[in-house]
Amino acid sequence: MALTEQERNEYKQKITNIANSFQSKKANDHLRSRTEEAEGRLEFWQERASTLSWFQKWDQVLEWSYPDARWFVNGKLNASYNCLDRHLDSWKKNKPALIFEGEKGDHKVYTYKELHAEVNKFANVLKSRGVHKGEIVTIYMPMIPEAIIAMLACARLGAPHNVVFGGFSPEALRERINDTKSRFLITCDGAYRRGNLLRVKENVCAALKEADSVEKVFIVKRANIDIEIIGGRDIWYHEAMEEAGEDCPPEIMDSEDMLFVLYTSGSTGKPKGIVHTTGGYLTGASTTLEYVFNMKQDDVYWCTADVGWITGHSYLVYGPLLNGATIVMYEGAPDYPSKDRYWEIVQKHGVTILYTAPTAIRTFMKWGVSYLEKWDLSSLRILGTVGEPINPEAWNWFHKNIGGGRCPIMDTWWQTETGMIMISPLPGTNLKPGSCVAPFPGIKAEIVDKSGQPVAPGEKGFIVITEPWPSMLRTIYNDHERFKQTYWNTIPGVYYAGDGAKYDEDGYFWVLGRVDDVINVSGHRIGTAEVENILIEHPVVAEAACIGKNHEIKGQAIVAFVTLREGVCPDSDLVELAEELKKHIVLRIGAIARPEDIYLTKELPKTRSGKIIRRILRDIAEGRMIGDTTTLDDGFNLEEVMKNILVSS
Ligand code: WT7
């Protein structure tokens, strides 16, 4: 049911009331623009873009030819210059830019001046080996300062980076190298996670066996282990840095030049290379960080996301550095060496802003408050969450136990594609646990039905963005057609996010989760088709279907239903076989895609037209089928479906 004119006006009034409740004058003023027309938004973004340093000013704020946007047309700037150089002629040059906390307790601080020097040196290293403007460089690294240095060095040269999460398998790395045809790869010898050594360079060597484009591999020494060095191709980072000069002029980039590509899962098998450009992306990342976290110059800001995800890009690297903030970066796991590691870090570095994921909060909840007792968390003033809906119970726990009842929680909704936070409270908003409140100033987001009509409060609909925004993705790398189809064609005229949501009676947004074939495991997106394709490649598998089941800690967990090829090892241990299939997926994608359960079954429930009925699989996976013998779609009976299941593991 669509809203009447009167209801819409009431809704607008409510949003304005929310805006009025903001403490910060600046936020308050801009929040009003949520209800204003497009011109107000462009003015807002133009004003925000002016806070960056431009070599040449734009001559048009937005050129919009649906669905292609160009922001700050003909403006020229450089991302690394904006993150580093422009802070150097003030007191900030000696301010800590990056506080690195190693898993073993080692820590290292880089001031803005020092970080600038490292980035310049590494940019010179890359340049002298042939990296030039427009060249896509792949980065496959753990959470160490050199990952940030590498990203910024690429940005300095105008070479878009393609960061691949360090937990991905060689195959996933290879796929991302091959799609971008990278000639350069930056990686390390090994890494530590929960005290275990990860042989990163071995993964790289495996990946490169079928990735011919790579000519040079730069290797940071982190684990100090013996690795194979291939002459002419592999270069030690520390050796190359010794000879490099500290001055590398930033490349002058067009506002619309690509800053990076970052792959994310979609509803088909092939991950999508999400392309972000320079001027708009930087404007979006810096503005949202400043407003949502009310960033002040003495803040110590800690975002726990890995550099391999968009949160790492926008809110560990670009957003905070653009704001001249002090970043905390932690290498390891929250339970190493013990389950209070995060709280030790908060106290040790006096963290004031903590941005993390609901899945982490639920884990801390499970571990219990005894791990908090030893630590002083009074430095904290604002908390944030991202990646998946946060259940009110976890929200309240976080608020009370970590935030001491005084820190507001910014539940921020956004996506790899949006580049920046899109729907979120601001400090001072009246919060409701579990709601991400309202669109950010300058953003037009709505919840609509299939035909694009706004839904009434309480009704389920889809999140869409109805006006272009500066940090929107510009394309899918190598596949502009897929970009148009995926995001702009489901509900014509608007950006379709793939998330279900509803308004409450106060106009607050409540995100319900993905409505496509994407599973959100601990805030990580995994496409069902991606896992299914990998399963089908295993010689014993005839057919596979994956679904997401609700999971107490992870939000969702992957469950795979598999039918075996006829005649395949009838005597083999089926539980063992299921375990082998799990390992197969971990090897091919990475540990984040490991199914929680695998059901081996004689048959998958299908409609007459051959479509797998995933709803039944979800019922089975979540244990709703017991005793239910109702006849299902197309004559299927749960009992029969169940009878076909050979084993679950
Ligand atoms: C998907 C995007 C944005 C950085 C991390 C994930 C879900 C994200 C929230 C939130 C409910 C959320 C959505 C979205 N999501 N934030 N605050 N409340 N759901 O980026 O991998 O691109 O995933 O994460 O389903 O579509 P991503």
PDB file of C-alpha atoms in Angstrom, residues 427-597:
ATOM      1  CA  PRO A 427      25.429  11.311  17.633  1.00  0.00           C
ATOM      2  CA  GLY A 428      22.526  12.954  19.380  1.00  0.00           C
ATOM      3  CA  THR A 429      19.756  11.092  17.545  1.00  0.00           C
ATOM      4  CA  ASN A 430      17.136   9.373  19.650  1.00  0.00           C
ATOM      5  CA  LEU A 431      18.204   5.796  19.169  1.00  0.00           C
ATOM      6  CA  LYS A 432      16.191   2.609  18.974  1.00  0.00           C
ATOM      7  CA  PRO A 433      18.154  -0.616  19.459  1.00  0.00           C
ATOM      8  CA  GLY A 434      18.199  -2.480  16.144  1.00  0.00           C
ATOM      9  CA  SER A 435      17.283   0.463  13.915  1.00  0.00           C
ATOM     10  CA  CYS A 436      19.731   2.286  11.672  1.00  0.00           C
ATOM     11  CA  VAL A 437      17.395   5.302  11.901  1.00  0.00           C
ATOM     12  CA  ALA A 438      17.419   7.438   8.730  1.00  0.00           C
ATOM     13  CA  PRO A 439      19.362   8.321   5.589  1.00  0.00           C
ATOM     14  CA  PHE A 440      22.533  10.336   5.984  1.00  0.00           C
ATOM     15  CA  PRO A 441      22.329  14.014   5.004  1.00  0.00           C
ATOM     16  CA  GLY A 442      22.470  14.349   1.240  1.00  0.00           C
ATOM     17  CA  ILE A 443      21.233  10.783   0.702  1.00  0.00           C
ATOM     18  CA  LYS A 444      17.792   9.891  -0.596  1.00  0.00           C
ATOM     19  CA  ALA A 445      16.948   6.375   0.531  1.00  0.00           C
ATOM     20  CA  GLU A 446      13.478   4.894   0.673  1.00  0.00           C
ATOM     21  CA  ILE A 447      11.742   1.632   1.354  1.00  0.00           C
ATOM     22  CA  VAL A 448       9.495   0.696  -1.554  1.00  0.00           C
ATOM     23  CA  ASP A 449       7.465  -2.197  -2.892  1.00  0.00           C
ATOM     24  CA  LYS A 450       8.225  -4.089  -6.101  1.00  0.00           C
ATOM     25  CA  SER A 451       6.696  -1.357  -8.215  1.00  0.00           C
ATOM     26  CA  GLY A 452       8.749   1.351  -6.562  1.00  0.00           C
ATOM     27  CA  GLN A 453       5.976   2.796  -4.392  1.00  0.00           C
ATOM     28  CA  PRO A 454       6.908   3.700  -0.810  1.00  0.00           C
ATOM     29  CA  VAL A 455       5.528   1.205   1.711  1.00  0.00           C
ATOM     30  CA  ALA A 456       3.529   2.169   4.765  1.00  0.00           C
ATOM     31  CA  PRO A 457       5.080   1.894   8.237  1.00  0.00           C
ATOM     32  CA  GLY A 458       5.317  -1.725   9.351  1.00  0.00           C
ATOM     33  CA  GLU A 459       5.183  -3.092   5.819  1.00  0.00           C
ATOM     34  CA  LYS A 460       8.084  -4.988   4.349  1.00  0.00           C
ATOM     35  CA  GLY A 461       9.756  -3.448   1.321  1.00  0.00           C
ATOM     36  CA  PHE A 462      13.102  -3.007  -0.399  1.00  0.00           C
ATOM     37  CA  ILE A 463      15.779  -0.406   0.245  1.00  0.00           C
ATOM     38  CA  VAL A 464      16.376   1.790  -2.774  1.00  0.00           C
ATOM     39  CA  ILE A 465      18.443   4.919  -3.283  1.00  0.00           C
ATOM     40  CA  THR A 466      16.532   7.346  -5.419  1.00  0.00           C
ATOM     41  CA  GLU A 467      19.179   9.979  -6.142  1.00  0.00           C
ATOM     42  CA  PRO A 468      22.834   9.570  -7.134  1.00  0.00           C
ATOM     43  CA  TRP A 469      25.387   9.997  -4.359  1.00  0.00           C
ATOM     44  CA  PRO A 470      29.092  10.907  -4.612  1.00  0.00           C
ATOM     45  CA  SER A 471      30.640   7.597  -3.564  1.00  0.00           C
ATOM     46  CA  MET A 472      28.331   5.363  -5.572  1.00  0.00           C
ATOM     47  CA  LEU A 473      29.916   2.570  -7.555  1.00  0.00           C
ATOM     48  CA  ARG A 474      30.462   3.621 -11.143  1.00  0.00           C
ATOM     49  CA  THR A 475      30.484   0.188 -12.738  1.00  0.00           C
ATOM     50  CA  ILE A 476      31.342  -3.465 -12.332  1.00  0.00           C
ATOM     51  CA  TYR A 477      34.844  -3.906 -13.668  1.00  0.00           C
ATOM     52  CA  ASN A 478      34.683  -5.327 -17.199  1.00  0.00           C
ATOM     53  CA  ASP A 479      30.910  -5.639 -17.056  1.00  0.00           C
ATOM     54  CA  HIS A 480      28.939  -2.428 -17.332  1.00  0.00           C
ATOM     55  CA  GLU A 481      25.899  -4.338 -18.525  1.00  0.00           C
ATOM     56  CA  ARG A 482      25.823  -6.379 -15.315  1.00  0.00           C
ATOM     57  CA  PHE A 483      26.106  -3.125 -13.365  1.00  0.00           C
ATOM     58  CA  LYS A 484      22.986  -1.804 -15.071  1.00  0.00           C
ATOM     59  CA  GLN A 485      21.061  -5.045 -14.730  1.00  0.00           C
ATOM     60  CA  THR A 486      21.954  -5.795 -11.129  1.00  0.00           C
ATOM     61  CA  TYR A 487      21.450  -2.430  -9.545  1.00  0.00           C
ATOM     62  CA  TRP A 488      19.297  -0.283 -11.801  1.00  0.00           C
ATOM     63  CA  ASN A 489      16.890  -2.605 -13.476  1.00  0.00           C
ATOM     64  CA  THR A 490      15.116  -4.463 -10.688  1.00  0.00           C
ATOM     65  CA  ILE A 491      13.064  -1.397  -9.840  1.00  0.00           C
ATOM     66  CA  PRO A 492      13.618   0.891 -12.822  1.00  0.00           C
ATOM     67  CA  GLY A 493      14.811   4.375 -12.056  1.00  0.00           C
ATOM     68  CA  VAL A 494      16.392   3.692  -8.685  1.00  0.00           C
ATOM     69  CA  TYR A 495      19.372   1.899  -7.175  1.00  0.00           C
ATOM     70  CA  TYR A 496      18.259  -1.452  -5.799  1.00  0.00           C
ATOM     71  CA  ALA A 497      20.321  -2.524  -2.779  1.00  0.00           C
ATOM     72  CA  GLY A 498      19.110  -6.111  -2.408  1.00  0.00           C
ATOM     73  CA  ASP A 499      18.026  -5.595   1.206  1.00  0.00           C
ATOM     74  CA  GLY A 500      14.603  -5.904   2.781  1.00  0.00           C
ATOM     75  CA  ALA A 501      13.538  -3.304   5.352  1.00  0.00           C
ATOM     76  CA  LYS A 502      10.589  -1.560   6.950  1.00  0.00           C
ATOM     77  CA  TYR A 503       9.741   1.780   8.518  1.00  0.00           C
ATOM     78  CA  ASP A 504       8.303   1.943  11.972  1.00  0.00           C
ATOM     79  CA  GLU A 505       5.610   4.361  12.993  1.00  0.00           C
ATOM     80  CA  ASP A 506       8.245   7.036  13.655  1.00  0.00           C
ATOM     81  CA  GLY A 507       9.739   6.688  10.188  1.00  0.00           C
ATOM     82  CA  TYR A 508      12.858   4.910  11.452  1.00  0.00           C
ATOM     83  CA  PHE A 509      14.512   2.369   9.147  1.00  0.00           C
ATOM     84  CA  TRP A 510      14.742  -1.281  10.225  1.00  0.00           C
ATOM     85  CA  VAL A 511      16.865  -3.476   7.948  1.00  0.00           C
ATOM     86  CA  LEU A 512      15.651  -7.050   7.674  1.00  0.00           C
ATOM     87  CA  GLY A 513      18.499  -8.560   5.620  1.00  0.00           C
ATOM     88  CA  ARG A 514      19.256  -9.630   2.062  1.00  0.00           C
ATOM     89  CA  VAL A 515      16.421 -10.523  -0.220  1.00  0.00           C
ATOM     90  CA  ASP A 516      18.608 -12.042  -2.945  1.00  0.00           C
ATOM     91  CA  ASP A 517      20.709 -15.190  -3.056  1.00  0.00           C
ATOM     92  CA  VAL A 518      23.394 -13.688  -0.883  1.00  0.00           C
ATOM     93  CA  ILE A 519      24.165 -15.035   2.590  1.00  0.00           C
ATOM     94  CA  ASN A 520      25.517 -12.668   5.218  1.00  0.00           C
ATOM     95  CA  VAL A 521      27.897 -14.688   7.378  1.00  0.00           C
ATOM     96  CA  SER A 522      29.376 -12.627  10.203  1.00  0.00           C
ATOM     97  CA  GLY A 523      28.914  -9.517   8.077  1.00  0.00           C
ATOM     98  CA  HIS A 524      30.616 -11.099   5.061  1.00  0.00           C
ATOM     99  CA  ARG A 525      28.713 -11.505   1.866  1.00  0.00           C
ATOM    100  CA  ILE A 526      28.765 -14.907   0.250  1.00  0.00           C
ATOM    101  CA  GLY A 527      26.810 -15.748  -2.870  1.00  0.00           C
ATOM    102  CA  THR A 528      24.961 -19.065  -2.745  1.00  0.00           C
ATOM    103  CA  ALA A 529      25.740 -19.652  -6.416  1.00  0.00           C
ATOM    104  CA  GLU A 530      29.439 -19.179  -5.745  1.00  0.00           C
ATOM    105  CA  VAL A 531      29.467 -21.972  -3.157  1.00  0.00           C
ATOM    106  CA  GLU A 532      27.188 -24.176  -5.252  1.00  0.00           C
ATOM    107  CA  ASN A 533      29.433 -23.867  -8.300  1.00  0.00           C
ATOM    108  CA  ILE A 534      32.438 -24.933  -6.274  1.00  0.00           C
ATOM    109  CA  LEU A 535      30.555 -27.897  -4.799  1.00  0.00           C
ATOM    110  CA  ILE A 536      29.447 -29.079  -8.229  1.00  0.00           C
ATOM    111  CA  GLU A 537      33.046 -29.141  -9.361  1.00  0.00           C
ATOM    112  CA  HIS A 538      33.751 -31.865  -6.791  1.00  0.00           C
ATOM    113  CA  PRO A 539      33.675 -35.272  -8.512  1.00  0.00           C
ATOM    114  CA  VAL A 540      31.120 -36.861  -6.155  1.00  0.00           C
ATOM    115  CA  VAL A 541      28.577 -34.046  -6.383  1.00  0.00           C
ATOM    116  CA  ALA A 542      25.665 -34.137  -8.811  1.00  0.00           C
ATOM    117  CA  GLU A 543      23.705 -31.153  -7.590  1.00  0.00           C
ATOM    118  CA  ALA A 544      24.006 -28.612  -4.808  1.00  0.00           C
ATOM    119  CA  ALA A 545      21.852 -25.943  -3.198  1.00  0.00           C
ATOM    120  CA  CYS A 546      22.977 -23.554  -0.472  1.00  0.00           C
ATOM    121  CA  ILE A 547      20.874 -21.486   1.861  1.00  0.00           C
ATOM    122  CA  GLY A 548      21.540 -19.269   4.857  1.00  0.00           C
ATOM    123  CA  LYS A 549      20.168 -20.395   8.209  1.00  0.00           C
ATOM    124  CA  ASN A 550      19.852 -18.163  11.233  1.00  0.00           C
ATOM    125  CA  HIS A 551      22.837 -18.411  13.513  1.00  0.00           C
ATOM    126  CA  GLU A 552      23.159 -17.085  17.028  1.00  0.00           C
ATOM    127  CA  ILE A 553      26.631 -15.608  16.600  1.00  0.00           C
ATOM    128  CA  LYS A 554      27.222 -15.288  12.864  1.00  0.00           C
ATOM    129  CA  GLY A 555      23.796 -13.886  12.019  1.00  0.00           C
ATOM    130  CA  GLN A 556      23.563 -16.401   9.197  1.00  0.00           C
ATOM    131  CA  ALA A 557      25.438 -19.607   8.469  1.00  0.00           C
ATOM    132  CA  ILE A 558      25.771 -21.495   5.201  1.00  0.00           C
ATOM    133  CA  VAL A 559      23.990 -24.825   4.869  1.00  0.00           C
ATOM    134  CA  ALA A 560      24.562 -26.919   1.772  1.00  0.00           C
ATOM    135  CA  PHE A 561      22.286 -29.632   0.417  1.00  0.00           C
ATOM    136  CA  VAL A 562      24.067 -31.980  -1.932  1.00  0.00           C
ATOM    137  CA  THR A 563      22.976 -34.890  -4.079  1.00  0.00           C
ATOM    138  CA  LEU A 564      25.687 -37.360  -5.009  1.00  0.00           C
ATOM    139  CA  ARG A 565      26.439 -38.698  -8.428  1.00  0.00           C
ATOM    140  CA  GLU A 566      24.954 -42.092  -9.060  1.00  0.00           C
ATOM    141  CA  GLY A 567      27.148 -44.983  -8.119  1.00  0.00           C
ATOM    142  CA  VAL A 568      29.643 -42.812  -6.303  1.00  0.00           C
ATOM    143  CA  CYS A 569      31.356 -44.629  -3.472  1.00  0.00           C
ATOM    144  CA  PRO A 570      28.205 -46.248  -2.054  1.00  0.00           C
ATOM    145  CA  ASP A 571      30.203 -47.766   0.775  1.00  0.00           C
ATOM    146  CA  SER A 572      32.139 -44.713   1.787  1.00  0.00           C
ATOM    147  CA  ASP A 573      31.552 -43.001   5.079  1.00  0.00           C
ATOM    148  CA  LEU A 574      29.051 -40.282   4.293  1.00  0.00           C
ATOM    149  CA  VAL A 575      29.926 -38.148   7.299  1.00  0.00           C
ATOM    150  CA  GLU A 576      33.515 -38.186   6.160  1.00  0.00           C
ATOM    151  CA  LEU A 577      32.421 -37.271   2.675  1.00  0.00           C
ATOM    152  CA  ALA A 578      30.444 -34.301   3.993  1.00  0.00           C
ATOM    153  CA  GLU A 579      33.531 -33.157   5.917  1.00  0.00           C
ATOM    154  CA  GLU A 580      35.590 -33.475   2.784  1.00  0.00           C
ATOM    155  CA  LEU A 581      33.146 -31.258   0.929  1.00  0.00           C
ATOM    156  CA  LYS A 582      33.478 -28.612   3.641  1.00  0.00           C
ATOM    157  CA  LYS A 583      37.253 -28.739   3.270  1.00  0.00           C
ATOM    158  CA  HIS A 584      36.881 -28.502  -0.482  1.00  0.00           C
ATOM    159  CA  ILE A 585      35.029 -25.202  -0.110  1.00  0.00           C
ATOM    160  CA  VAL A 586      37.535 -23.800   2.380  1.00  0.00           C
ATOM    161  CA  LEU A 587      40.347 -24.651  -0.007  1.00  0.00           C
ATOM    162  CA  ARG A 588      38.627 -23.133  -2.989  1.00  0.00           C
ATOM    163  CA  ILE A 589      37.135 -19.968  -1.452  1.00  0.00           C
ATOM    164  CA  GLY A 590      38.430 -19.533   2.073  1.00  0.00           C
ATOM    165  CA  ALA A 591      37.399 -20.288   5.659  1.00  0.00           C
ATOM    166  CA  ILE A 592      34.633 -17.673   5.614  1.00  0.00           C
ATOM    167  CA  ALA A 593      32.667 -19.818   3.178  1.00  0.00           C
ATOM    168  CA  ARG A 594      32.835 -23.053   5.208  1.00  0.00           C
ATOM    169  CA  PRO A 595      29.316 -24.489   5.460  1.00  0.00           C
ATOM    170  CA  GLU A 596      28.012 -24.959   8.973  1.00  0.00           C
ATOM    171  CA  ASP A 597      26.132 -28.096   7.916  1.00  0.00           C
TER     172      ASP A 597
END
